[in-house]
Amino acid sequence: NAGVMQNPRHLVRRRGQEARLRCSPMKGHSHVYWYRQLPEEGLKFMVYLQKENIIDESGMPKERFSAEFPKEGPSILRIQQVVRGDSAAYFCASSPQSTDEQYFGPGTRLTVT
Amino acid sequence: AQTVTQSQPEMSVQEAETVTLSCTYDTSENNYYLFWYKQPPSRQMILVIRQEAYKQQNATENRFSVNFQKAAKSFSLKISDSQLGDTAMYFCAFIKIFTGNQFYFGTGTSLTVIP
């Protein structure tokens, strides 16, 4: 059973561009979570999704950030008009049930120049 | 609100020795899980150990064990016979049972195992 997959592993964007981060959960997992890790900090929750639904987006910045988990395909975290402060590692996790252990992907390191 | 505090930003230990990493948390919940995750330089988050709050017995996983003090809201990680591969950031995390959907992480402890 393949683990949680994220791509790309590294992404470089210029200020003002869009960043798209992809997450494929583990097989059989229908719950996906996105976390952001700023340098020297722990992971901070951003959003929790199930297929075609956003369940909790309380950690998501109000502007420029959006997430989706379509019926088919990976979950996407989109950041529009990136700024330098968006530079961070973005981790995706998945679980079979909402309160089960979450399995983390390897992360996408976003660098905004 | 839930908070997780790790008061030791950095620690070091001699190879083969024992080290304890501290974690305290604050919650009004009675049912929850606690975790320790390891993040090596590869940045992959790796589960080290898990504790259910309703269990009094401390969890153990090979060289890793916890000291869970529910009343004190303390959850420390003990690593015995430290190995070079244990060098990593260690994060304590909390999740509510039944109503939880997000982990709350501490800020991490950077552990260096010295040969």
PDB file of C-alpha atoms in Angstrom:
ATOM      1  CA  ASN A   1       0.000   0.000   0.000  1.00  0.00           C
ATOM      2  CA  ALA A   2       1.700   3.168  -1.180  1.00  0.00           C
ATOM      3  CA  GLY A   3       1.924   5.957   1.345  1.00  0.00           C
ATOM      4  CA  VAL A   4       0.589   9.475   1.003  1.00  0.00           C
ATOM      5  CA  MET A   5       2.069  11.047  -2.088  1.00  0.00           C
ATOM      6  CA  GLN A   6       2.703  14.704  -2.637  1.00  0.00           C
ATOM      7  CA  ASN A   7       3.994  16.494  -5.666  1.00  0.00           C
ATOM      8  CA  PRO A   8       5.954  18.365  -6.470  1.00  0.00           C
ATOM      9  CA  ARG A   9       8.472  17.904  -3.661  1.00  0.00           C
ATOM     10  CA  HIS A  10       9.971  21.303  -4.360  1.00  0.00           C
ATOM     11  CA  LEU A  11       8.266  24.238  -6.006  1.00  0.00           C
ATOM     12  CA  VAL A  12       9.720  27.638  -6.784  1.00  0.00           C
ATOM     13  CA  ARG A  13       7.420  30.490  -7.687  1.00  0.00           C
ATOM     14  CA  ARG A  14       7.942  34.195  -8.230  1.00  0.00           C
ATOM     15  CA  ARG A  15       5.845  36.643  -6.280  1.00  0.00           C
ATOM     16  CA  GLY A  16       2.410  36.986  -7.851  1.00  0.00           C
ATOM     17  CA  GLN A  17       2.354  33.549  -9.462  1.00  0.00           C
ATOM     18  CA  GLU A  18       0.079  30.684  -8.531  1.00  0.00           C
ATOM     19  CA  ALA A  19       1.198  27.573  -6.684  1.00  0.00           C
ATOM     20  CA  ARG A  20      -0.626  24.244  -6.965  1.00  0.00           C
ATOM     21  CA  LEU A  21       0.236  21.489  -4.534  1.00  0.00           C
ATOM     22  CA  ARG A  22      -1.089  17.980  -5.004  1.00  0.00           C
ATOM     23  CA  CYS A  23      -1.787  15.238  -2.515  1.00  0.00           C
ATOM     24  CA  SER A  24      -2.847  11.657  -3.196  1.00  0.00           C
ATOM     25  CA  PRO A  25      -4.050   9.990   0.005  1.00  0.00           C
ATOM     26  CA  MET A  26      -3.338   6.416   0.918  1.00  0.00           C
ATOM     27  CA  LYS A  27      -5.587   3.849  -0.704  1.00  0.00           C
ATOM     28  CA  GLY A  28      -8.837   3.560   1.213  1.00  0.00           C
ATOM     29  CA  HIS A  29      -8.426   6.913   2.954  1.00  0.00           C
ATOM     30  CA  SER A  30     -11.145   9.450   2.318  1.00  0.00           C
ATOM     31  CA  HIS A  31     -10.038  12.108   4.801  1.00  0.00           C
ATOM     32  CA  VAL A  32      -7.334  14.589   3.826  1.00  0.00           C
ATOM     33  CA  TYR A  33      -5.676  17.269   5.905  1.00  0.00           C
ATOM     34  CA  TRP A  34      -3.280  20.046   4.935  1.00  0.00           C
ATOM     35  CA  TYR A  35      -0.713  21.514   7.306  1.00  0.00           C
ATOM     36  CA  ARG A  36       1.846  24.261   6.900  1.00  0.00           C
ATOM     37  CA  GLN A  37       5.240  24.310   8.540  1.00  0.00           C
ATOM     38  CA  LEU A  38       7.067  27.605   8.642  1.00  0.00           C
ATOM     39  CA  PRO A  39      10.829  27.539   9.268  1.00  0.00           C
ATOM     40  CA  GLU A  40      11.714  26.560  12.845  1.00  0.00           C
ATOM     41  CA  GLU A  41       8.066  25.942  13.740  1.00  0.00           C
ATOM     42  CA  GLY A  42       5.712  23.028  14.207  1.00  0.00           C
ATOM     43  CA  LEU A  43       2.996  22.063  11.782  1.00  0.00           C
ATOM     44  CA  LYS A  44      -0.126  24.222  11.769  1.00  0.00           C
ATOM     45  CA  PHE A  45      -3.470  22.887  10.601  1.00  0.00           C
ATOM     46  CA  MET A  46      -4.942  24.542   7.521  1.00  0.00           C
ATOM     47  CA  VAL A  47      -7.876  22.543   6.193  1.00  0.00           C
ATOM     48  CA  TYR A  48      -9.666  19.209   6.449  1.00  0.00           C
ATOM     49  CA  LEU A  49     -11.487  17.732   3.476  1.00  0.00           C
ATOM     50  CA  GLN A  50     -13.448  14.681   2.563  1.00  0.00           C
ATOM     51  CA  LYS A  51     -14.321  13.777  -0.997  1.00  0.00           C
ATOM     52  CA  GLU A  52     -15.972  16.818  -2.606  1.00  0.00           C
ATOM     53  CA  ASN A  53     -16.429  18.537   0.762  1.00  0.00           C
ATOM     54  CA  ILE A  54     -14.500  20.990   2.894  1.00  0.00           C
ATOM     55  CA  ILE A  55     -15.180  20.004   6.486  1.00  0.00           C
ATOM     56  CA  ASP A  56     -13.014  22.458   8.400  1.00  0.00           C
ATOM     57  CA  GLU A  57     -11.031  25.327   6.917  1.00  0.00           C
ATOM     58  CA  SER A  58     -10.494  27.210  10.151  1.00  0.00           C
ATOM     59  CA  GLY A  59      -6.725  27.290   9.676  1.00  0.00           C
ATOM     60  CA  MET A  60      -6.783  28.540   6.122  1.00  0.00           C
ATOM     61  CA  PRO A  61      -5.913  32.177   5.379  1.00  0.00           C
ATOM     62  CA  LYS A  62      -9.039  33.986   4.218  1.00  0.00           C
ATOM     63  CA  GLU A  63      -7.565  35.190   0.952  1.00  0.00           C
ATOM     64  CA  ARG A  64      -5.543  33.618  -1.847  1.00  0.00           C
ATOM     65  CA  PHE A  65      -5.715  30.074  -0.421  1.00  0.00           C
ATOM     66  CA  SER A  66      -8.160  27.399  -1.502  1.00  0.00           C
ATOM     67  CA  ALA A  67      -8.366  23.631  -1.329  1.00  0.00           C
ATOM     68  CA  GLU A  68     -10.368  20.938  -2.997  1.00  0.00           C
ATOM     69  CA  PHE A  69     -10.655  17.177  -2.947  1.00  0.00           C
ATOM     70  CA  PRO A  70     -12.618  16.136  -6.020  1.00  0.00           C
ATOM     71  CA  LYS A  71     -14.436  12.870  -6.497  1.00  0.00           C
ATOM     72  CA  GLU A  72     -11.661  11.716  -8.790  1.00  0.00           C
ATOM     73  CA  GLY A  73      -8.026  12.673  -8.489  1.00  0.00           C
ATOM     74  CA  PRO A  74      -5.792  14.171  -5.851  1.00  0.00           C
ATOM     75  CA  SER A  75      -6.497  16.879  -3.346  1.00  0.00           C
ATOM     76  CA  ILE A  76      -5.209  20.273  -4.468  1.00  0.00           C
ATOM     77  CA  LEU A  77      -4.033  23.156  -2.338  1.00  0.00           C
ATOM     78  CA  ARG A  78      -3.930  26.316  -4.409  1.00  0.00           C
ATOM     79  CA  ILE A  79      -2.209  29.525  -3.463  1.00  0.00           C
ATOM     80  CA  GLN A  80      -2.885  32.472  -5.716  1.00  0.00           C
ATOM     81  CA  GLN A  81      -0.612  35.496  -6.064  1.00  0.00           C
ATOM     82  CA  VAL A  82       2.050  34.028  -3.811  1.00  0.00           C
ATOM     83  CA  VAL A  83       4.078  36.253  -1.506  1.00  0.00           C
ATOM     84  CA  ARG A  84       7.402  35.614   0.233  1.00  0.00           C
ATOM     85  CA  GLY A  85       5.604  34.798   3.477  1.00  0.00           C
ATOM     86  CA  ASP A  86       4.023  31.778   1.787  1.00  0.00           C
ATOM     87  CA  SER A  87       7.433  30.093   1.635  1.00  0.00           C
ATOM     88  CA  ALA A  88       7.073  27.012   3.819  1.00  0.00           C
ATOM     89  CA  ALA A  89       6.753  23.260   3.785  1.00  0.00           C
ATOM     90  CA  TYR A  90       3.198  22.099   3.119  1.00  0.00           C
ATOM     91  CA  PHE A  91       2.272  18.671   4.398  1.00  0.00           C
ATOM     92  CA  CYS A  92      -0.705  16.576   3.494  1.00  0.00           C
ATOM     93  CA  ALA A  93      -1.997  13.783   5.715  1.00  0.00           C
ATOM     94  CA  SER A  94      -4.741  11.230   5.242  1.00  0.00           C
ATOM     95  CA  SER A  95      -6.727   8.902   7.458  1.00  0.00           C
ATOM     96  CA  PRO A  96      -9.423   6.265   7.025  1.00  0.00           C
ATOM     97  CA  GLN A  97     -11.628   7.881   9.678  1.00  0.00           C
ATOM     98  CA  SER A  98     -11.620  11.434  10.940  1.00  0.00           C
ATOM     99  CA  THR A  99     -10.139  10.692  14.337  1.00  0.00           C
ATOM    100  CA  ASP A 100      -7.740   7.955  13.341  1.00  0.00           C
ATOM    101  CA  GLU A 101      -4.034   8.339  13.132  1.00  0.00           C
ATOM    102  CA  GLN A 102      -3.038  10.574  10.255  1.00  0.00           C
ATOM    103  CA  TYR A 103      -0.409   9.419   7.805  1.00  0.00           C
ATOM    104  CA  PHE A 104       1.776  12.167   6.469  1.00  0.00           C
ATOM    105  CA  GLY A 105       3.172  12.695   3.019  1.00  0.00           C
ATOM    106  CA  PRO A 106       6.758  13.856   2.436  1.00  0.00           C
ATOM    107  CA  GLY A 107       5.711  17.475   2.040  1.00  0.00           C
ATOM    108  CA  THR A 108       6.091  20.099  -0.659  1.00  0.00           C
ATOM    109  CA  ARG A 109       8.651  22.787  -0.035  1.00  0.00           C
ATOM    110  CA  LEU A 110       7.451  26.039  -1.580  1.00  0.00           C
ATOM    111  CA  THR A 111       9.946  28.815  -2.137  1.00  0.00           C
ATOM    112  CA  VAL A 112       8.730  32.204  -3.286  1.00  0.00           C
ATOM    113  CA  THR A 113      11.385  34.403  -4.854  1.00  0.00           C
TER     114      THR A 113
ATOM    115  CA  ALA B   1      -8.760  25.683  22.648  1.00  0.00           C
ATOM    116  CA  GLN B   2      -6.041  23.099  22.667  1.00  0.00           C
ATOM    117  CA  THR B   3      -2.376  23.959  23.052  1.00  0.00           C
ATOM    118  CA  VAL B   4       0.729  21.807  23.068  1.00  0.00           C
ATOM    119  CA  THR B   5       3.962  23.058  24.601  1.00  0.00           C
ATOM    120  CA  GLN B   6       7.461  21.710  24.157  1.00  0.00           C
ATOM    121  CA  SER B   7       9.772  23.721  26.364  1.00  0.00           C
ATOM    122  CA  GLN B   8      13.068  22.256  25.134  1.00  0.00           C
ATOM    123  CA  PRO B   9      13.991  23.687  21.719  1.00  0.00           C
ATOM    124  CA  GLU B  10      17.230  21.673  21.544  1.00  0.00           C
ATOM    125  CA  MET B  11      18.675  18.675  23.304  1.00  0.00           C
ATOM    126  CA  SER B  12      21.639  16.395  22.844  1.00  0.00           C
ATOM    127  CA  VAL B  13      22.505  12.944  24.120  1.00  0.00           C
ATOM    128  CA  GLN B  14      25.467  10.614  23.875  1.00  0.00           C
ATOM    129  CA  GLU B  15      24.994   7.550  21.757  1.00  0.00           C
ATOM    130  CA  ALA B  16      23.643   4.606  23.788  1.00  0.00           C
ATOM    131  CA  GLU B  17      22.426   6.907  26.568  1.00  0.00           C
ATOM    132  CA  THR B  18      18.843   7.724  27.532  1.00  0.00           C
ATOM    133  CA  VAL B  19      17.097  11.031  26.927  1.00  0.00           C
ATOM    134  CA  THR B  20      13.659  12.378  27.850  1.00  0.00           C
ATOM    135  CA  LEU B  21      11.772  14.964  25.825  1.00  0.00           C
ATOM    136  CA  SER B  22       9.059  16.959  27.574  1.00  0.00           C
ATOM    137  CA  CYS B  23       5.587  17.866  26.393  1.00  0.00           C
ATOM    138  CA  THR B  24       2.670  19.470  28.182  1.00  0.00           C
ATOM    139  CA  TYR B  25      -0.745  20.214  26.779  1.00  0.00           C
ATOM    140  CA  ASP B  26      -3.849  22.089  27.736  1.00  0.00           C
ATOM    141  CA  THR B  27      -7.353  20.886  26.978  1.00  0.00           C
ATOM    142  CA  SER B  28     -10.769  20.625  28.533  1.00  0.00           C
ATOM    143  CA  GLU B  29     -11.434  17.410  26.629  1.00  0.00           C
ATOM    144  CA  ASN B  30     -11.460  14.062  28.391  1.00  0.00           C
ATOM    145  CA  ASN B  31     -11.066  11.832  25.350  1.00  0.00           C
ATOM    146  CA  TYR B  32      -8.089  12.333  23.132  1.00  0.00           C
ATOM    147  CA  TYR B  33      -4.971  10.795  21.658  1.00  0.00           C
ATOM    148  CA  LEU B  34      -1.399  11.948  22.056  1.00  0.00           C
ATOM    149  CA  PHE B  35       1.401  11.285  19.626  1.00  0.00           C
ATOM    150  CA  TRP B  36       5.097  11.774  19.179  1.00  0.00           C
ATOM    151  CA  TYR B  37       6.276  12.311  15.624  1.00  0.00           C
ATOM    152  CA  LYS B  38       9.851  12.357  14.413  1.00  0.00           C
ATOM    153  CA  GLN B  39      10.981  14.584  11.544  1.00  0.00           C
ATOM    154  CA  PRO B  40      14.477  13.745  10.282  1.00  0.00           C
ATOM    155  CA  PRO B  41      16.333  16.010   7.838  1.00  0.00           C
ATOM    156  CA  SER B  42      14.335  14.433   5.009  1.00  0.00           C
ATOM    157  CA  ARG B  43      11.343  16.267   6.577  1.00  0.00           C
ATOM    158  CA  GLN B  44       9.152  13.173   6.434  1.00  0.00           C
ATOM    159  CA  MET B  45       6.841  13.008   9.461  1.00  0.00           C
ATOM    160  CA  ILE B  46       7.224   9.587  11.066  1.00  0.00           C
ATOM    161  CA  LEU B  47       4.989   8.329  13.850  1.00  0.00           C
ATOM    162  CA  VAL B  48       7.043   7.272  16.857  1.00  0.00           C
ATOM    163  CA  ILE B  49       4.430   6.390  19.444  1.00  0.00           C
ATOM    164  CA  ARG B  50       0.771   6.898  20.289  1.00  0.00           C
ATOM    165  CA  GLN B  51      -1.121   7.055  23.577  1.00  0.00           C
ATOM    166  CA  GLU B  52      -4.862   6.895  24.144  1.00  0.00           C
ATOM    167  CA  ALA B  53      -5.849   9.156  27.033  1.00  0.00           C
ATOM    168  CA  TYR B  54      -8.288   6.603  28.437  1.00  0.00           C
ATOM    169  CA  LYS B  55      -5.486   4.079  28.905  1.00  0.00           C
ATOM    170  CA  GLN B  56      -3.549   4.335  32.132  1.00  0.00           C
ATOM    171  CA  GLN B  57      -0.742   2.142  30.919  1.00  0.00           C
ATOM    172  CA  ASN B  58       2.088   4.031  29.278  1.00  0.00           C
ATOM    173  CA  ALA B  59       2.700   3.163  25.635  1.00  0.00           C
ATOM    174  CA  THR B  60       5.973   1.492  24.670  1.00  0.00           C
ATOM    175  CA  GLU B  61       7.452   0.910  21.242  1.00  0.00           C
ATOM    176  CA  ASN B  62      10.848  -0.787  21.320  1.00  0.00           C
ATOM    177  CA  ARG B  63      13.353   1.832  22.586  1.00  0.00           C
ATOM    178  CA  PHE B  64      10.654   4.500  22.851  1.00  0.00           C
ATOM    179  CA  SER B  65       8.325   4.881  25.798  1.00  0.00           C
ATOM    180  CA  VAL B  66       6.154   7.610  27.228  1.00  0.00           C
ATOM    181  CA  ASN B  67       5.364   8.889  30.684  1.00  0.00           C
ATOM    182  CA  PHE B  68       1.735   9.959  30.455  1.00  0.00           C
ATOM    183  CA  GLN B  69       0.424  11.924  33.431  1.00  0.00           C
ATOM    184  CA  LYS B  70      -3.163  12.798  32.583  1.00  0.00           C
ATOM    185  CA  ALA B  71      -3.883  14.901  35.655  1.00  0.00           C
ATOM    186  CA  ALA B  72      -0.748  16.945  35.075  1.00  0.00           C
ATOM    187  CA  LYS B  73      -1.369  17.013  31.296  1.00  0.00           C
ATOM    188  CA  SER B  74       2.145  15.844  30.688  1.00  0.00           C
ATOM    189  CA  PHE B  75       3.349  13.475  27.979  1.00  0.00           C
ATOM    190  CA  SER B  76       7.107  12.963  27.881  1.00  0.00           C
ATOM    191  CA  LEU B  77       9.029  10.717  25.497  1.00  0.00           C
ATOM    192  CA  LYS B  78      11.915   8.585  26.683  1.00  0.00           C
ATOM    193  CA  ILE B  79      14.405   7.274  24.162  1.00  0.00           C
ATOM    194  CA  SER B  80      16.638   4.500  25.480  1.00  0.00           C
ATOM    195  CA  ASP B  81      19.917   3.341  23.957  1.00  0.00           C
ATOM    196  CA  SER B  82      19.999   6.398  21.690  1.00  0.00           C
ATOM    197  CA  GLN B  83      21.215   5.807  18.151  1.00  0.00           C
ATOM    198  CA  LEU B  84      22.632   8.196  15.583  1.00  0.00           C
ATOM    199  CA  GLY B  85      19.520   7.688  13.480  1.00  0.00           C
ATOM    200  CA  ASP B  86      17.440   9.187  16.273  1.00  0.00           C
ATOM    201  CA  THR B  87      18.823  12.619  15.409  1.00  0.00           C
ATOM    202  CA  ALA B  88      15.754  14.587  14.288  1.00  0.00           C
ATOM    203  CA  MET B  89      13.100  17.075  15.287  1.00  0.00           C
ATOM    204  CA  TYR B  90      10.507  15.559  17.582  1.00  0.00           C
ATOM    205  CA  PHE B  91       6.980  16.899  17.709  1.00  0.00           C
ATOM    206  CA  CYS B  92       4.356  16.196  20.319  1.00  0.00           C
ATOM    207  CA  ALA B  93       0.788  16.238  18.973  1.00  0.00           C
ATOM    208  CA  PHE B  94      -2.767  16.062  20.295  1.00  0.00           C
ATOM    209  CA  ILE B  95      -6.066  15.157  18.674  1.00  0.00           C
ATOM    210  CA  LYS B  96      -9.543  14.969  20.139  1.00  0.00           C
ATOM    211  CA  ILE B  97     -11.467  11.723  19.857  1.00  0.00           C
ATOM    212  CA  PHE B  98     -14.926  11.719  18.233  1.00  0.00           C
ATOM    213  CA  THR B  99     -14.941  15.427  17.458  1.00  0.00           C
ATOM    214  CA  GLY B 100     -11.354  15.926  16.477  1.00  0.00           C
ATOM    215  CA  ASN B 101     -10.166  16.389  12.955  1.00  0.00           C
ATOM    216  CA  GLN B 102      -6.898  18.210  13.295  1.00  0.00           C
ATOM    217  CA  PHE B 103      -3.656  17.640  15.068  1.00  0.00           C
ATOM    218  CA  TYR B 104      -2.326  20.309  17.385  1.00  0.00           C
ATOM    219  CA  PHE B 105       1.447  20.245  17.292  1.00  0.00           C
ATOM    220  CA  GLY B 106       4.063  21.582  19.639  1.00  0.00           C
ATOM    221  CA  THR B 107       6.944  23.642  18.285  1.00  0.00           C
ATOM    222  CA  GLY B 108       9.324  20.719  18.390  1.00  0.00           C
ATOM    223  CA  THR B 109      12.532  19.635  20.084  1.00  0.00           C
ATOM    224  CA  SER B 110      15.661  19.233  18.005  1.00  0.00           C
ATOM    225  CA  LEU B 111      17.513  16.156  19.265  1.00  0.00           C
ATOM    226  CA  THR B 112      21.124  15.482  18.357  1.00  0.00           C
ATOM    227  CA  VAL B 113      22.713  12.139  19.158  1.00  0.00           C
ATOM    228  CA  ILE B 114      26.453  12.542  19.639  1.00  0.00           C
ATOM    229  CA  PRO B 115      28.710   9.665  18.644  1.00  0.00           C
TER     230      PRO B 115
END
